[in-house]
mmCIF file of C-alpha atoms in Angstrom:
data_model
loop_
_atom_site.group_PDB
_atom_site.id
_atom_site.type_symbol
_atom_site.label_atom_id
_atom_site.label_comp_id
_atom_site.label_asym_id
_atom_site.label_seq_id
_atom_site.Cartn_x
_atom_site.Cartn_y
_atom_site.Cartn_z
ATOM 1 C CA MET A 1 0.000 0.000 0.000
ATOM 2 C CA SER A 2 1.305 3.487 -0.808
ATOM 3 C CA ASP A 3 1.893 6.108 1.858
ATOM 4 C CA GLU A 4 -0.584 8.445 0.127
ATOM 5 C CA LYS A 5 -3.355 6.051 1.134
ATOM 6 C CA LEU A 6 -1.882 5.417 4.574
ATOM 7 C CA MET A 7 -1.819 9.109 5.510
ATOM 8 C CA VAL A 8 -4.526 11.225 3.925
ATOM 9 C CA PHE A 9 -4.774 14.346 6.082
ATOM 10 C CA LYS A 10 -2.134 16.661 7.472
ATOM 11 C CA LYS A 11 -1.745 16.328 11.221
ATOM 12 C CA PRO A 12 -2.774 19.420 13.235
ATOM 13 C CA THR A 13 -0.627 20.935 15.974
ATOM 14 C CA TYR A 14 -1.746 20.115 19.520
ATOM 15 C CA PRO A 15 -0.969 22.549 22.368
ATOM 16 C CA ILE A 16 1.037 21.642 25.453
ATOM 17 C CA ASN A 17 -1.334 21.580 28.431
ATOM 18 C CA SER A 18 -0.515 22.408 32.048
ATOM 19 C CA ASN A 19 -0.144 18.758 33.120
ATOM 20 C CA LEU A 20 2.448 18.123 30.418
ATOM 21 C CA LEU A 21 4.263 21.340 31.305
ATOM 22 C CA ASN A 22 4.424 20.222 34.944
ATOM 23 C CA TYR A 23 5.845 16.881 33.835
ATOM 24 C CA LEU A 24 8.457 18.619 31.675
ATOM 25 C CA ALA A 25 9.419 20.935 34.533
ATOM 26 C CA ARG A 26 9.815 17.979 36.899
ATOM 27 C CA TYR A 27 12.322 16.380 34.551
ATOM 28 C CA ASP A 28 14.230 19.575 33.722
ATOM 29 C CA ARG A 29 12.951 20.026 30.155
ATOM 30 C CA ILE A 30 11.989 23.701 30.508
ATOM 31 C CA SER A 31 14.450 26.184 29.026
ATOM 32 C CA LYS A 32 15.835 28.822 31.359
ATOM 33 C CA VAL A 33 16.635 31.005 28.350
ATOM 34 C CA PRO A 34 13.703 32.778 26.657
ATOM 35 C CA ILE A 35 13.517 31.827 23.004
ATOM 36 C CA VAL A 36 10.483 32.207 20.755
ATOM 37 C CA TYR A 37 10.045 30.467 17.405
ATOM 38 C CA GLY A 38 8.193 33.511 16.073
ATOM 39 C CA ASP A 39 11.242 35.730 16.621
ATOM 40 C CA LEU A 40 13.230 33.671 14.116
ATOM 41 C CA LEU A 41 10.512 34.201 11.505
ATOM 42 C CA ARG A 42 11.370 37.897 11.278
ATOM 43 C CA PHE A 43 14.211 37.361 8.824
ATOM 44 C CA SER A 44 14.846 40.051 6.247
ATOM 45 C CA GLY A 45 16.153 37.883 3.402
ATOM 46 C CA SER A 46 17.017 34.351 2.313
ATOM 47 C CA ILE A 47 18.728 32.205 -0.320
ATOM 48 C CA ASN A 48 18.122 28.576 -1.317
ATOM 49 C CA VAL A 49 20.384 25.874 0.109
ATOM 50 C CA TYR A 50 21.669 23.233 -2.313
ATOM 51 C CA ASP A 51 23.332 19.903 -1.563
ATOM 52 C CA LYS A 52 26.687 18.701 -2.909
ATOM 53 C CA ASN A 53 24.991 17.684 -6.171
ATOM 54 C CA ASP A 54 23.391 21.128 -6.626
ATOM 55 C CA VAL A 55 19.936 19.773 -5.813
ATOM 56 C CA ASP A 56 17.598 22.118 -3.939
ATOM 57 C CA THR A 57 17.276 20.844 -0.350
ATOM 58 C CA LEU A 58 14.061 22.852 0.254
ATOM 59 C CA TRP A 59 15.888 24.631 3.079
ATOM 60 C CA ILE A 60 16.577 28.356 2.845
ATOM 61 C CA ARG A 61 19.393 30.255 4.576
ATOM 62 C CA VAL A 62 17.906 33.254 6.329
ATOM 63 C CA TYR A 63 19.363 36.646 7.240
ATOM 64 C CA TYR A 64 18.419 39.276 9.808
ATOM 65 C CA ASN A 65 19.140 42.940 10.193
ATOM 66 C CA GLU A 66 22.277 43.709 12.161
ATOM 67 C CA PHE A 67 20.548 44.767 15.389
ATOM 68 C CA GLU A 68 18.280 41.702 15.608
ATOM 69 C CA ARG A 69 21.031 39.273 14.580
ATOM 70 C CA ALA A 70 23.209 40.203 17.569
ATOM 71 C CA ASP A 71 20.396 39.425 20.047
ATOM 72 C CA ILE A 72 19.387 36.263 18.198
ATOM 73 C CA ASP A 73 22.971 34.966 18.076
ATOM 74 C CA LEU A 74 23.475 35.477 21.807
ATOM 75 C CA THR A 75 20.203 33.704 22.631
ATOM 76 C CA LEU A 76 21.086 30.760 20.376
ATOM 77 C CA LYS A 77 24.523 30.439 21.986
ATOM 78 C CA LYS A 78 22.900 30.359 25.428
ATOM 79 C CA ILE A 79 20.483 27.682 24.222
ATOM 80 C CA TYR A 80 23.401 25.624 22.911
ATOM 81 C CA SER A 81 25.131 25.882 26.293
ATOM 82 C CA LEU A 82 21.955 24.682 28.020
ATOM 83 C CA LEU A 83 21.649 21.694 25.679
ATOM 84 C CA HIS A 84 25.262 20.616 25.884
ATOM 85 C CA SER A 85 26.874 22.015 29.042
ATOM 86 C CA ASP A 86 24.012 22.668 31.472
ATOM 87 C CA GLY A 87 24.055 26.400 30.824
ATOM 88 C CA ASN A 88 27.764 27.065 31.377
ATOM 89 C CA SER A 89 28.154 30.673 30.220
ATOM 90 C CA ASN A 90 31.953 30.430 30.006
ATOM 91 C CA ILE A 91 31.765 28.646 26.658
ATOM 92 C CA ILE A 92 29.655 31.329 24.938
ATOM 93 C CA LYS A 93 32.672 33.443 23.951
ATOM 94 C CA TYR A 94 34.059 30.468 22.016
ATOM 95 C CA LEU A 95 30.888 29.897 19.991
ATOM 96 C CA ASN A 96 29.798 31.297 16.664
ATOM 97 C CA VAL A 97 26.415 30.987 14.944
ATOM 98 C CA ASP A 98 27.560 30.113 11.430
ATOM 99 C CA CYS A 99 24.137 29.988 9.790
ATOM 100 C CA ILE A 100 20.400 29.739 10.396
ATOM 101 C CA ASP A 101 18.397 27.673 7.906
ATOM 102 C CA TYR A 102 14.621 27.452 7.612
ATOM 103 C CA CYS A 103 12.751 24.425 6.289
ATOM 104 C CA THR A 104 9.863 25.327 4.008
ATOM 105 C CA PHE A 105 8.014 22.002 4.106
ATOM 106 C CA GLY A 106 6.673 19.585 6.704
ATOM 107 C CA ASN A 107 4.531 20.109 9.770
ATOM 108 C CA SER A 108 7.035 21.739 12.098
ATOM 109 C CA LYS A 109 8.835 24.074 9.618
ATOM 110 C CA PRO A 110 11.965 24.064 11.769
ATOM 111 C CA PHE A 111 14.937 26.378 11.940
ATOM 112 C CA ARG A 112 18.288 24.570 11.841
ATOM 113 C CA ILE A 113 21.064 26.307 13.747
ATOM 114 C CA LYS A 114 24.740 25.609 13.024
ATOM 115 C CA ILE A 115 26.984 26.379 16.004
ATOM 116 C CA ARG A 116 30.777 26.313 15.590
ATOM 117 C CA ASN A 117 33.501 26.276 18.224
ATOM 118 C CA ILE A 118 35.966 28.920 17.021
ATOM 119 C CA LEU A 119 38.879 27.274 18.875
ATOM 120 C CA ASN A 120 38.862 24.073 16.859
ATOM 121 C CA ASP A 121 36.249 24.562 14.098
ATOM 122 C CA ASN A 122 34.126 21.679 15.361
ATOM 123 C CA TYR A 123 30.426 22.315 14.816
ATOM 124 C CA THR A 124 27.047 20.868 15.598
ATOM 125 C CA HIS A 125 23.398 21.653 14.882
ATOM 126 C CA PHE A 126 20.179 21.992 16.785
ATOM 127 C CA TYR A 127 16.609 22.826 15.739
ATOM 128 C CA VAL A 128 14.059 25.381 16.847
ATOM 129 C CA LYS A 129 10.444 24.388 16.147
ATOM 130 C CA LYS A 130 6.870 25.198 17.075
ATOM 131 C CA ALA A 131 6.124 23.020 20.075
ATOM 132 C CA ASP A 132 3.530 20.298 19.577
ATOM 133 C CA ALA A 133 2.255 17.921 22.261
ATOM 134 C CA SER A 134 2.446 14.888 19.951
ATOM 135 C CA ARG A 135 6.104 15.571 19.196
ATOM 136 C CA ILE A 136 6.884 16.082 22.898
ATOM 137 C CA TYR A 137 5.346 12.718 23.784
ATOM 138 C CA GLY A 138 7.299 11.148 20.936
ATOM 139 C CA LEU A 139 10.578 12.664 22.100
ATOM 140 C CA GLU A 140 9.980 11.635 25.701
ATOM 141 C CA LEU A 141 9.048 8.062 24.759
ATOM 142 C CA GLU A 142 12.140 7.868 22.565
ATOM 143 C CA HIS A 143 14.219 9.034 25.510
ATOM 144 C CA LEU A 144 12.709 6.451 27.862
ATOM 145 C CA LEU A 145 12.305 3.415 25.629
ATOM 146 C CA SER A 146 14.806 3.512 22.767
ATOM 147 C CA PRO A 147 18.531 2.654 22.908
ATOM 148 C CA ASP A 148 19.221 6.410 22.600
ATOM 149 C CA LYS A 149 18.619 9.433 24.807
ATOM 150 C CA MET A 150 16.992 12.651 23.614
ATOM 151 C CA ASN A 151 18.138 16.166 24.415
ATOM 152 C CA TYR A 152 15.457 18.846 24.062
ATOM 153 C CA LEU A 153 14.037 21.913 25.806
ATOM 154 C CA ILE A 154 10.672 23.697 25.872
ATOM 155 C CA TYR A 155 9.978 27.398 26.289
ATOM 156 C CA ASN A 156 6.277 28.311 26.063
ATOM 157 C CA ASP A 157 5.265 27.219 22.549
ATOM 158 C CA THR A 158 8.828 26.765 21.272
ATOM 159 C CA LEU A 159 10.764 23.490 21.097
ATOM 160 C CA VAL A 160 14.557 23.254 20.942
ATOM 161 C CA GLU A 161 15.732 19.829 19.811
ATOM 162 C CA GLU A 162 19.213 18.412 19.347
ATOM 163 C CA HIS A 163 20.412 17.184 15.974
ATOM 164 C CA ILE A 164 20.504 13.397 15.547
ATOM 165 C CA MET A 165 23.547 12.410 13.509
ATOM 166 C CA GLY A 166 23.428 9.758 10.818
ATOM 167 C CA ILE A 167 22.785 9.166 7.127
ATOM 168 C CA ALA A 168 19.216 10.007 6.117
ATOM 169 C CA GLY A 169 17.394 6.776 5.323
ATOM 170 C CA ASP A 170 16.429 7.794 1.797
ATOM 171 C CA VAL A 171 20.005 8.864 1.023
ATOM 172 C CA PHE A 172 21.368 5.637 2.496
ATOM 173 C CA ILE A 173 19.005 3.492 0.423
ATOM 174 C CA LYS A 174 19.827 5.401 -2.763
ATOM 175 C CA GLU A 175 23.586 5.874 -2.395
ATOM 176 C CA ASN A 176 25.019 3.570 0.278
ATOM 177 C CA LEU A 177 23.012 0.369 0.397
ATOM 178 C CA LYS A 178 24.307 -0.993 -2.897
ATOM 179 C CA LYS A 179 27.890 -0.566 -1.661
ATOM 180 C CA CYS A 180 27.326 -2.709 1.425
ATOM 181 C CA SER A 181 28.658 -6.244 1.623
ATOM 182 C CA GLU A 182 26.270 -9.170 1.836
ATOM 183 C CA THR A 183 27.070 -9.548 5.530
ATOM 184 C CA GLU A 184 26.341 -5.862 6.118
ATOM 185 C CA LYS A 185 23.037 -6.150 4.255
ATOM 186 C CA ALA A 186 22.021 -9.018 6.531
ATOM 187 C CA GLN A 187 22.912 -6.926 9.577
ATOM 188 C CA ILE A 188 20.955 -3.915 8.266
ATOM 189 C CA SER A 189 18.000 -6.233 7.634
ATOM 190 C CA LYS A 190 18.120 -7.319 11.263
ATOM 191 C CA GLU A 191 18.174 -3.691 12.423
ATOM 192 C CA PHE A 192 15.237 -2.739 10.222
ATOM 193 C CA VAL A 193 13.157 -5.611 11.629
ATOM 194 C CA LYS A 194 13.903 -4.342 15.132
ATOM 195 C CA PHE A 195 13.226 -0.725 14.147
ATOM 196 C CA ASN A 196 9.923 -1.756 12.566
ATOM 197 C CA GLU A 197 8.895 -3.589 15.722
ATOM 198 C CA ARG A 198 9.967 -0.767 18.028
ATOM 199 C CA SER A 199 8.097 1.873 16.018
ATOM 200 C CA MET A 200 4.926 -0.176 15.976
ATOM 201 C CA ILE A 201 4.808 -1.107 19.642
ATOM 202 C CA ARG A 202 5.370 2.465 20.800
ATOM 203 C CA LEU A 203 3.006 3.807 18.110
ATOM 204 C CA LEU A 204 5.485 6.114 16.387
ATOM 205 C CA GLY A 205 4.096 6.694 12.908
ATOM 206 C CA ASP A 206 5.306 7.938 9.532
ATOM 207 C CA MET A 207 8.744 6.337 9.552
ATOM 208 C CA ARG A 208 9.294 6.935 5.868
ATOM 209 C CA ALA A 209 12.929 6.748 4.790
ATOM 210 C CA TYR A 210 13.584 10.458 5.289
ATOM 211 C CA ASN A 211 12.265 10.345 8.873
ATOM 212 C CA TYR A 212 14.994 8.057 10.206
ATOM 213 C CA VAL A 213 18.760 7.829 9.906
ATOM 214 C CA VAL A 214 21.121 4.918 9.414
ATOM 215 C CA ILE A 215 24.196 5.149 11.636
ATOM 216 C CA PRO A 216 27.371 3.226 10.662
ATOM 217 C CA ILE A 217 29.493 2.208 13.658
ATOM 218 C CA HIS A 218 33.014 0.836 13.243
ATOM 219 C CA ASP A 219 33.571 -2.188 15.470
ATOM 220 C CA PHE A 220 36.960 -3.939 15.202
ATOM 221 C CA ASP A 221 37.176 -5.172 11.609
ATOM 222 C CA GLN A 222 33.551 -4.568 10.627
ATOM 223 C CA VAL A 223 30.946 -1.844 10.269
ATOM 224 C CA VAL A 224 27.627 -2.365 12.017
ATOM 225 C CA TYR A 225 24.538 -0.252 11.376
ATOM 226 C CA LYS A 226 21.879 1.161 13.669
ATOM 227 C CA ILE A 227 18.583 2.755 12.638
ATOM 228 C CA ARG A 228 17.213 5.674 14.620
ATOM 229 C CA ALA A 229 14.068 7.789 14.268
ATOM 230 C CA ILE A 230 14.587 11.533 13.815
ATOM 231 C CA ASP A 231 11.000 12.792 13.478
ATOM 232 C CA PHE A 232 8.468 12.346 16.270
ATOM 233 C CA ASP A 233 5.542 14.359 14.939
ATOM 234 C CA GLN A 234 3.344 11.327 14.322
ATOM 235 C CA GLN A 235 3.212 9.934 17.849
ATOM 236 C CA CYS A 236 -0.180 8.305 18.474
ATOM 237 C CA PHE A 237 -2.102 10.350 15.902
ATOM 238 C CA GLU A 238 -3.122 8.140 12.978
ATOM 239 C CA GLY A 239 -5.868 5.546 13.217
ATOM 240 C CA ASN A 240 -4.423 3.125 10.661
ATOM 241 C CA LEU A 241 -2.112 0.648 12.404
ATOM 242 C CA LYS A 242 -0.040 0.286 9.214
ATOM 243 C CA VAL A 243 1.150 3.896 9.606
ATOM 244 C CA TYR A 244 3.083 2.726 12.665
ATOM 245 C CA ARG A 245 4.815 -0.025 10.683
ATOM 246 C CA PRO A 246 7.694 1.308 8.555
ATOM 247 C CA GLN A 247 7.542 -1.762 6.311
ATOM 248 C CA PHE A 248 4.388 -0.431 4.608
ATOM 249 C CA PHE A 249 5.849 2.825 3.265
ATOM 250 C CA LYS A 250 6.935 2.664 -0.340
ATOM 251 C CA GLU A 251 10.207 4.492 0.401
ATOM 252 C CA ASN A 252 11.214 1.512 2.581
ATOM 253 C CA TYR A 253 10.459 -1.083 -0.112
ATOM 254 C CA PRO A 254 14.174 -1.784 -0.813
ATOM 255 C CA MET A 255 14.648 -2.565 2.881
ATOM 256 C CA VAL A 256 11.688 -4.953 2.915
ATOM 257 C CA MET A 257 12.941 -6.733 -0.208
ATOM 258 C CA MET A 258 16.403 -7.052 1.328
ATOM 259 C CA ILE A 259 14.901 -8.588 4.467
ATOM 260 C CA LYS A 260 13.035 -11.155 2.384
ATOM 261 C CA ASP A 261 16.293 -11.981 0.627
ATOM 262 C CA LYS A 262 18.612 -12.043 3.645
ATOM 263 C CA LEU A 263 16.585 -13.311 6.591
ATOM 264 C CA GLN A 264 14.666 -16.501 7.199
ATOM 265 C CA ILE A 265 11.281 -16.379 8.911
ATOM 266 C CA ASN A 266 12.727 -17.905 12.081
ATOM 267 C CA SER A 267 15.390 -15.191 12.250
ATOM 268 C CA ILE A 268 12.803 -12.453 11.760
ATOM 269 C CA GLU A 269 10.711 -13.839 14.598
ATOM 270 C CA GLN A 270 13.791 -14.066 16.818
ATOM 271 C CA TYR A 271 14.740 -10.407 16.200
ATOM 272 C CA LYS A 272 11.169 -9.261 16.814
ATOM 273 C CA TYR A 273 11.108 -11.161 20.090
ATOM 274 C CA GLU A 274 14.449 -9.665 21.118
ATOM 275 C CA GLU A 275 13.145 -6.146 20.509
ATOM 276 C CA ARG A 276 9.898 -6.809 22.377
ATOM 277 C CA ALA A 277 11.852 -8.174 25.329
ATOM 278 C CA LEU A 278 14.140 -5.120 25.350
ATOM 279 C CA LEU A 279 11.168 -2.761 25.208
ATOM 280 C CA ALA A 280 9.426 -4.594 28.042
ATOM 281 C CA LYS A 281 12.539 -4.337 30.198
ATOM 282 C CA ARG A 282 12.925 -0.617 29.443
ATOM 283 C CA ILE A 283 9.269 0.049 30.297
ATOM 284 C CA ILE A 284 9.698 -1.760 33.609
ATOM 285 C CA SER A 285 13.035 -0.109 34.442
ATOM 286 C CA ALA A 286 11.710 3.390 33.641
ATOM 287 C CA GLY A 287 9.080 2.722 36.306
ATOM 288 C CA SER A 288 7.324 5.751 37.765
ATOM 289 C CA ARG A 289 8.484 8.142 35.051
ATOM 290 C CA THR A 290 6.743 6.116 32.330
ATOM 291 C CA GLU A 291 3.653 5.781 34.518
ATOM 292 C CA ARG A 292 3.595 9.515 35.143
ATOM 293 C CA LEU A 293 3.918 10.233 31.420
ATOM 294 C CA MET A 294 1.072 7.824 30.643
ATOM 295 C CA GLU A 295 -1.142 9.557 33.212
ATOM 296 C CA VAL A 296 -0.507 12.923 31.566
ATOM 297 C CA MET A 297 -0.984 11.491 28.090
ATOM 298 C CA ALA A 298 -4.215 9.713 29.068
ATOM 299 C CA ASP A 299 -5.931 13.027 29.858
ATOM 300 C CA ASP A 300 -4.610 14.824 26.767
ATOM 301 C CA VAL A 301 -6.145 15.135 23.296
ATOM 302 C CA ILE A 302 -3.565 14.364 20.594
ATOM 303 C CA SER A 303 -5.735 12.868 17.867
ATOM 304 C CA THR A 304 -9.242 12.829 16.452
ATOM 305 C CA ASP A 305 -12.083 10.692 17.751
ATOM 306 C CA GLU A 306 -12.187 8.856 14.424
ATOM 307 C CA ASN A 307 -8.495 7.956 14.587
ATOM 308 C CA LEU A 308 -8.819 6.826 18.188
ATOM 309 C CA GLU A 309 -11.765 4.536 17.460
ATOM 310 C CA ARG A 310 -10.084 2.973 14.439
ATOM 311 C CA LEU A 311 -6.702 2.398 16.069
ATOM 312 C CA LYS A 312 -8.014 0.898 19.287
ATOM 313 C CA MET A 313 -10.236 -1.513 17.371
ATOM 314 C CA GLU A 314 -7.411 -2.550 15.032
ATOM 315 C CA LEU A 315 -5.207 -3.211 18.060
ATOM 316 C CA TYR A 316 -8.015 -5.115 19.761
ATOM 317 C CA ASN A 317 -8.470 -7.276 16.676
ATOM 318 C CA TYR A 318 -4.727 -8.059 16.687
ATOM 319 C CA THR A 319 -4.456 -8.838 20.392
ATOM 320 C CA LEU A 320 -7.992 -9.539 21.653
ATOM 321 C CA ASP A 321 -6.981 -7.445 24.663
ATOM 322 C CA LEU A 322 -10.023 -5.601 26.029
ATOM 323 C CA ASN A 323 -7.839 -2.777 27.378
ATOM 324 C CA PHE A 324 -7.485 -1.488 23.828
ATOM 325 C CA LYS A 325 -11.201 -1.638 23.197
ATOM 326 C CA LYS A 326 -11.946 0.244 26.430
ATOM 327 C CA ALA A 327 -9.379 3.005 25.828
ATOM 328 C CA LYS A 328 -10.860 6.515 25.924
ATOM 329 C CA SER A 329 -7.805 8.376 24.639
ATOM 330 C CA MET A 330 -4.620 7.791 22.649
ATOM 331 C CA GLY A 331 -2.729 7.931 25.923
ATOM 332 C CA LYS A 332 -4.867 5.065 27.218
ATOM 333 C CA VAL A 333 -4.119 3.139 24.021
ATOM 334 C CA MET A 334 -0.408 3.675 24.576
ATOM 335 C CA ALA A 335 -0.683 2.597 28.212
ATOM 336 C CA ALA A 336 -2.594 -0.526 27.135
ATOM 337 C CA ALA A 337 0.177 -1.357 24.667
ATOM 338 C CA PHE A 338 2.817 -1.027 27.376
ATOM 339 C CA GLU A 339 0.809 -3.179 29.773
ATOM 340 C CA TYR A 340 0.311 -5.776 27.066
ATOM 341 C CA ILE A 341 3.957 -5.925 26.060
ATOM 342 C CA THR A 342 5.227 -6.176 29.633
ATOM 343 C CA ARG A 343 2.658 -8.834 30.499
ATOM 344 C CA ASN A 344 3.198 -10.961 27.438
ATOM 345 C CA PHE A 345 6.675 -10.200 26.073
ATOM 346 C CA LYS A 346 7.523 -13.901 26.058
ATOM 347 C CA ASN A 347 4.810 -14.462 23.446
ATOM 348 C CA THR A 348 6.569 -14.399 20.068
ATOM 349 C CA ASN A 349 3.333 -13.620 18.208
ATOM 350 C CA ILE A 350 2.773 -10.180 19.740
ATOM 351 C CA PHE A 351 2.146 -7.616 17.021
ATOM 352 C CA ASP A 352 3.017 -9.960 14.118
ATOM 353 C CA SER A 353 4.588 -7.756 11.450
ATOM 354 C CA ASN A 354 3.670 -9.987 8.495
ATOM 355 C CA PHE A 355 7.038 -9.728 6.744
#
């Protein structure tokens, strides 16, 4: 099935309510530096940004008048210090804001900030976006339940989010995959099976190839690959269960075909079980923090009634677990999924992916 049929309508932005703000404050996610997304929109000019092959990236490099740029640069340096050194002001004099880029497509329309250390020319990026409750839940669940930790801050309706390094999935499939050895392709297949399972169980949707990265890691005499989500906008919004399964997006078709070629059914089931077991252990070890997040999420509105009814019934039909059928919110659906996976993670048929 094509992704056009999987996702028909553009997802709206959901506000951050007081309960979620209290949760974020408890876990030190509130920025101590005032930064407002709308301030960055007051740029006075821009030029298109092209990649190394002179293809338009759909990002534009923006410019500000001299007076505003000085204030903006200082604020962005302070934000960087909060993200990476707990607000240490001593590093600010060694930082330079090399460029500010603005993305003209997608839901969040982010600004990408390039910060360079003038002492050694090392640089990194972070993003400034309009805050959205769905994305916040996605980031927090990624932080709690994935192999990776997330670094982000909230200030009113503005989200500051660290850059996740790696090769964009669509670029990797187009340019790198064919260069991989047969052993590496088998290892990537394993990782995609696990990524598919992880995305589905935690209801992270829209993992098309450009919404995740492939990360090569050198280990002794081999290169191993990890797959990591980079976009969390579609957390618990869509009603179609297939949206939460990366295997069904056409951009991931080469990955699915590689899995069919490289992995036997028994191996696929083993990797799915391994990922379910890891997720169950992370849910249990996160303990009260996950429970607190589920309580906040249960009382929030982050989807439509139609999507909620469809998703909970599709999950009920897969599991025959009445907790899905009884769920009154997407947060309750998510909590039911966590309860189900922790209760039954030894069952190898949970959430069969139908590869």
